[in-house]
């Protein structure tokens, strides 16, 4: 009788992913709480309008002193056509939360170990970012006079903000740090860490576009993004990162377990 080798059936990978995935209800409450803290925490740091404008002039002068590019250069590129400005405003208004939420959902379903890591990093960055509006309230550049910048959302739409005096849904004097940019950068870093595609570096287009949008629409200064980057770097240094997923898992194929030798006809 001839002997032949047959690979054993491998169903371990889906089981391993399911075992590493934290309870859905708990994670839903944690992530919902993170978004709620982000919104409500910024609302608490209101009532510092004079300080916010003084700090805005200081930031503007500091950027010029260290020779950072003028925000007006980016905005001028957007104002070549109404459609481009409206597209940038739409990106600012609609991409921030959905993209971050989709990122967390995908990691939860496909890369649960990376999901826990990313959720912790975002929680650390967001919690730390809520302190700055109390210590350093900051008016966005669209509110400064004499800079050459305009409020593109007010002129071209759509806008997520109302007049600061009657806007009870957000704190418009909490420009630093830019969590728009900080979260977008974490989305890119998280996806690059959790995948093995040679094109994974393209995820960096998300924070790059976000940076150009937040500056071009005059909602943030360059320094807001720089501070967000520093805070994210500190969070990444503190929160332990899981191992990179294997190339086999990234391609969607099931990894083979050690082969088991089966003798055809044995025991007959």
C-alpha positions as a Python dict, from the first residue, in 0.01 Angstrom:
ca = {
    (1, 'X'): (0, 0, 0),
    (2, 'X'): (119, 351, -81),
    (3, 'X'): (156, 627, 178),
    (4, 'X'): (40, 979, 108),
    (5, 'X'): (36, 1308, 307),
    (6, 'X'): (-285, 1506, 358),
    (7, 'X'): (-299, 1851, 527),
    (8, 'X'): (-536, 1865, 821),
    (9, 'X'): (-838, 2094, 794),
    (10, 'X'): (-748, 2437, 939),
    (11, 'X'): (-1023, 2639, 1102),
    (12, 'X'): (-807, 2788, 1376),
    (13, 'X'): (-771, 3141, 1242),
    (14, 'X'): (-1140, 3247, 1262),
    (15, 'X'): (-1159, 3095, 1610),
    (16, 'X'): (-844, 3281, 1721),
    (17, 'X'): (-979, 3612, 1590),
    (18, 'X'): (-1311, 3558, 1767),
    (19, 'X'): (-1130, 3476, 2093),
    (20, 'X'): (-924, 3797, 2072),
    (21, 'X'): (-1228, 4013, 1998),
    (22, 'X'): (-1356, 4194, 2311),
    (23, 'X'): (-1729, 4187, 2399),
    (24, 'X'): (-1931, 4393, 2151),
    (25, 'X'): (-2159, 4568, 2402),
    (26, 'X'): (-1868, 4676, 2619),
    (27, 'X'): (-1679, 4814, 2321),
    (28, 'X'): (-1985, 4992, 2190),
    (29, 'X'): (-2025, 5167, 2525),
    (30, 'X'): (-1654, 5251, 2544),
    (31, 'X'): (-1636, 5397, 2193),
    (32, 'X'): (-1966, 5581, 2233),
    (33, 'X'): (-1835, 5718, 2561),
    (34, 'X'): (-1515, 5831, 2390),
    (35, 'X'): (-1709, 6029, 2129),
    (36, 'X'): (-1942, 6170, 2395),
    (37, 'X'): (-1652, 6282, 2614),
    (38, 'X'): (-1494, 6443, 2308),
    (39, 'X'): (-1805, 6648, 2238),
    (40, 'X'): (-1908, 6735, 2592),
    (41, 'X'): (-1555, 6791, 2721),
    (42, 'X'): (-1488, 7061, 2464),
    (43, 'X'): (-1818, 7229, 2552),
    (44, 'X'): (-1709, 7265, 2915),
    (45, 'X'): (-1409, 7478, 2818),
    (46, 'X'): (-1615, 7779, 2714),
    (47, 'X'): (-1618, 8138, 2832),
    (48, 'X'): (-1257, 8226, 2751),
    (49, 'X'): (-1314, 8443, 2444),
    (50, 'X'): (-1061, 8721, 2519),
    (51, 'X'): (-789, 8469, 2605),
    (52, 'X'): (-873, 8268, 2293),
    (53, 'X'): (-812, 8567, 2066),
    (54, 'X'): (-495, 8670, 2247),
    (55, 'X'): (-361, 8318, 2208),
    (56, 'X'): (-461, 8315, 1843),
    (57, 'X'): (-246, 8621, 1772),
    (58, 'X'): (40, 8461, 1965),
    (59, 'X'): (16, 8141, 1759),
    (60, 'X'): (0, 8339, 1435),
    (61, 'X'): (306, 8543, 1530),
    (62, 'X'): (496, 8234, 1644),
    (63, 'X'): (430, 8056, 1314),
    (64, 'X'): (564, 8356, 1124),
    (65, 'X'): (865, 8379, 1357),
    (66, 'X'): (964, 8016, 1289),
    (67, 'X'): (888, 8059, 917),
    (68, 'X'): (604, 7808, 888),
    (69, 'X'): (416, 7837, 558),
    (70, 'X'): (132, 8086, 552),
    (71, 'X'): (-212, 7929, 588),
    (72, 'X'): (-322, 8177, 322),
    (73, 'X'): (-117, 7989, 62),
    (74, 'X'): (-327, 7675, 110),
    (75, 'X'): (-653, 7866, 120),
    (76, 'X'): (-568, 8054, -199),
    (77, 'X'): (-545, 7721, -380),
    (78, 'X'): (-893, 7625, -257),
    (79, 'X'): (-1046, 7955, -361),
    (80, 'X'): (-971, 7907, -732),
    (81, 'X'): (-1323, 7768, -763),
    (82, 'X'): (-1639, 7745, -555),
    (83, 'X'): (-1658, 7368, -606),
    (84, 'X'): (-1315, 7301, -455),
    (85, 'X'): (-1388, 7515, -150),
    (86, 'X'): (-1726, 7346, -105),
    (87, 'X'): (-1561, 7004, -139),
    (88, 'X'): (-1305, 7092, 129),
    (89, 'X'): (-1581, 7214, 361),
    (90, 'X'): (-1776, 6893, 303),
    (91, 'X'): (-1468, 6683, 377),
    (92, 'X'): (-1414, 6875, 700),
    (93, 'X'): (-1777, 6835, 805),
    (94, 'X'): (-1845, 6474, 709),
    (95, 'X'): (-1528, 6262, 703),
    (96, 'X'): (-1380, 6309, 1052),
    (97, 'X'): (-1617, 6097, 1265),
    (98, 'X'): (-1733, 5841, 1005),
    (99, 'X'): (-1378, 5758, 892),
    (100, 'X'): (-1261, 5703, 1250),
    (101, 'X'): (-1567, 5495, 1333),
    (102, 'X'): (-1526, 5283, 1017),
    (103, 'X'): (-1161, 5231, 1108),
    (104, 'X'): (-1251, 5103, 1455),
    (105, 'X'): (-1529, 4878, 1323),
    (106, 'X'): (-1300, 4722, 1063),
    (107, 'X'): (-1027, 4659, 1319),
    (108, 'X'): (-1281, 4511, 1561),
    (109, 'X'): (-1407, 4267, 1300),
    (110, 'X'): (-1080, 4180, 1127),
    (111, 'X'): (-790, 4272, 1359),
    (112, 'X'): (-922, 4266, 1718),
    (113, 'X'): (-578, 4289, 1881),
    (114, 'X'): (-500, 4600, 1676),
    (115, 'X'): (-847, 4730, 1756),
    (116, 'X'): (-780, 4728, 2131),
    (117, 'X'): (-447, 4903, 2074),
    (118, 'X'): (-597, 5169, 1844),
    (119, 'X'): (-892, 5232, 2074),
    (120, 'X'): (-658, 5285, 2369),
    (121, 'X'): (-437, 5524, 2172),
    (122, 'X'): (-737, 5727, 2058),
    (123, 'X'): (-870, 5736, 2413),
    (124, 'X'): (-537, 5865, 2548),
    (125, 'X'): (-503, 6132, 2277),
    (126, 'X'): (-863, 6247, 2311),
    (127, 'X'): (-847, 6265, 2690),
    (128, 'X'): (-523, 6464, 2680),
    (129, 'X'): (-662, 6694, 2410),
    (130, 'X'): (-954, 6792, 2632),
    (131, 'X'): (-717, 6958, 2878),
    (132, 'X'): (-575, 7213, 2633),
    (133, 'X'): (-894, 7419, 2577),
    (134, 'X'): (-894, 7492, 2952),
    (135, 'X'): (-524, 7577, 2966),
    (136, 'X'): (-490, 7735, 2622),
    (137, 'X'): (-819, 7843, 2461),
    (138, 'X'): (-759, 7930, 2097),
    (139, 'X'): (-969, 8102, 1835),
    (140, 'X'): (-939, 7945, 1487),
    (141, 'X'): (-767, 8143, 1211),
    (142, 'X'): (-1099, 8204, 1031),
    (143, 'X'): (-1190, 8439, 1317),
    (144, 'X'): (-873, 8648, 1302),
    (145, 'X'): (-875, 8980, 1121),
    (146, 'X'): (-582, 9109, 921),
    (147, 'X'): (-460, 8765, 812),
    (148, 'X'): (-618, 8754, 467),
    (149, 'X'): (-807, 8437, 558),
    (150, 'X'): (-1181, 8391, 511),
    (151, 'X'): (-1435, 8155, 663),
    (152, 'X'): (-1486, 7926, 364),
    (153, 'X'): (-1766, 7731, 532),
    (154, 'X'): (-1969, 8045, 595),
    (155, 'X'): (-1917, 8176, 243),
    (156, 'X'): (-1939, 7858, 34),
    (157, 'X'): (-2096, 7603, 272),
    (158, 'X'): (-2161, 7361, 416),
    (159, 'X'): (-2082, 7478, 769),
    (160, 'X'): (-2091, 7279, 1092),
    (161, 'X'): (-2067, 7590, 1309),
    (162, 'X'): (-2311, 7867, 1385),
    (163, 'X'): (-2226, 8209, 1527),
    (164, 'X'): (-1996, 8155, 1829),
    (165, 'X'): (-2233, 8346, 2057),
    (166, 'X'): (-2526, 8113, 1983),
    (167, 'X'): (-2344, 7788, 1905),
    (168, 'X'): (-2430, 7559, 2196),
    (169, 'X'): (-2316, 7236, 2028),
    (170, 'X'): (-1943, 7299, 2002),
    (171, 'X'): (-1662, 7504, 2147),
    (172, 'X'): (-1519, 7704, 1860),
    (173, 'X'): (-1236, 7833, 2080),
    (174, 'X'): (-1077, 7488, 2118),
    (175, 'X'): (-873, 7484, 1799),
    (176, 'X'): (-564, 7329, 1962),
    (177, 'X'): (-493, 7047, 1917),
    (178, 'X'): (-658, 6946, 1592),
    (179, 'X'): (-823, 6612, 1664),
    (180, 'X'): (-935, 6615, 1303),
    (181, 'X'): (-570, 6567, 1213),
    (182, 'X'): (-472, 6358, 1515),
    (183, 'X'): (-744, 6102, 1456),
    (184, 'X'): (-679, 6095, 1080),
    (185, 'X'): (-311, 6028, 1143),
    (186, 'X'): (-397, 5747, 1385),
    (187, 'X'): (-631, 5592, 1128),
    (188, 'X'): (-345, 5583, 877),
    (189, 'X'): (-92, 5449, 1129),
    (190, 'X'): (-336, 5190, 1256),
    (191, 'X'): (-420, 5060, 909),
    (192, 'X'): (-54, 5046, 810),
    (193, 'X'): (25, 4852, 1128),
    (194, 'X'): (-264, 4608, 1083),
    (195, 'X'): (-211, 4529, 714),
    (196, 'X'): (72, 4401, 497),
    (197, 'X'): (-18, 4540, 155),
    (198, 'X'): (265, 4707, -33),
    (199, 'X'): (28, 4998, -94),
    (200, 'X'): (-59, 5050, 272),
    (201, 'X'): (142, 5373, 272),
    (202, 'X'): (-138, 5525, 65),
    (203, 'X'): (-338, 5547, 387),
    (204, 'X'): (-122, 5850, 468),
    (205, 'X'): (-323, 6037, 206),
    (206, 'X'): (-605, 6062, 460),
    (207, 'X'): (-412, 6271, 716),
    (208, 'X'): (-242, 6464, 436),
    (209, 'X'): (-576, 6563, 279),
    (210, 'X'): (-716, 6633, 625),
    (211, 'X'): (-421, 6864, 701),
    (212, 'X'): (-472, 7060, 380),
    (213, 'X'): (-846, 7082, 447),
    (214, 'X'): (-828, 7202, 807),
    (215, 'X'): (-569, 7465, 715),
    (216, 'X'): (-725, 7565, 384),
    (217, 'X'): (-1068, 7615, 539),
    (218, 'X'): (-905, 7828, 813),
    (219, 'X'): (-1035, 7604, 1090),
    (220, 'X'): (-687, 7526, 1223),
    (221, 'X'): (-331, 7654, 1229),
    (222, 'X'): (-31, 7445, 1130),
    (223, 'X'): (62, 7443, 1497),
    (224, 'X'): (-267, 7272, 1588),
    (225, 'X'): (-167, 6975, 1371),
    (226, 'X'): (189, 6977, 1506),
    (227, 'X'): (68, 6962, 1866),
    (228, 'X'): (-176, 6681, 1775),
    (229, 'X'): (112, 6488, 1618),
    (230, 'X'): (326, 6526, 1930),
    (231, 'X'): (40, 6410, 2151),
    (232, 'X'): (-25, 6111, 1926),
    (233, 'X'): (344, 6022, 1931),
    (234, 'X'): (342, 6027, 2311),
    (235, 'X'): (33, 5804, 2320),
    (236, 'X'): (191, 5558, 2076),
    (237, 'X'): (500, 5544, 2297),
    (238, 'X'): (292, 5463, 2603),
    (239, 'X'): (35, 5217, 2463),
    (240, 'X'): (177, 4876, 2375),
    (241, 'X'): (149, 4790, 2007),
    (242, 'X'): (49, 4434, 1902),
    (243, 'X'): (247, 4228, 1658),
    (244, 'X'): (202, 4297, 1287),
    (245, 'X'): (-37, 4058, 1120),
    (246, 'X'): (110, 3791, 896),
    (247, 'X'): (110, 3824, 521),
    (248, 'X'): (-102, 3509, 494),
    (249, 'X'): (-374, 3652, 713),
    (250, 'X'): (-371, 3983, 521),
    (251, 'X'): (-437, 3806, 193),
    (252, 'X'): (-743, 3648, 350),
    (253, 'X'): (-607, 3296, 324),
    (254, 'X'): (-624, 3061, 616),
    (255, 'X'): (-281, 2975, 756),
    (256, 'X'): (-196, 2610, 743),
    (257, 'X'): (-140, 2434, 1071),
    (258, 'X'): (152, 2186, 1087),
    (259, 'X'): (79, 1909, 846),
    (260, 'X'): (-30, 1576, 978),
    (261, 'X'): (89, 1262, 810),
    (262, 'X'): (-191, 1020, 727),
    (263, 'X'): (-110, 678, 591),
    (264, 'X'): (-365, 582, 331),
    (265, 'X'): (-501, 241, 406),
    (266, 'X'): (-340, 222, 747),
    (267, 'X'): (-517, -8, 989),
    (268, 'X'): (-688, -197, 713),
}
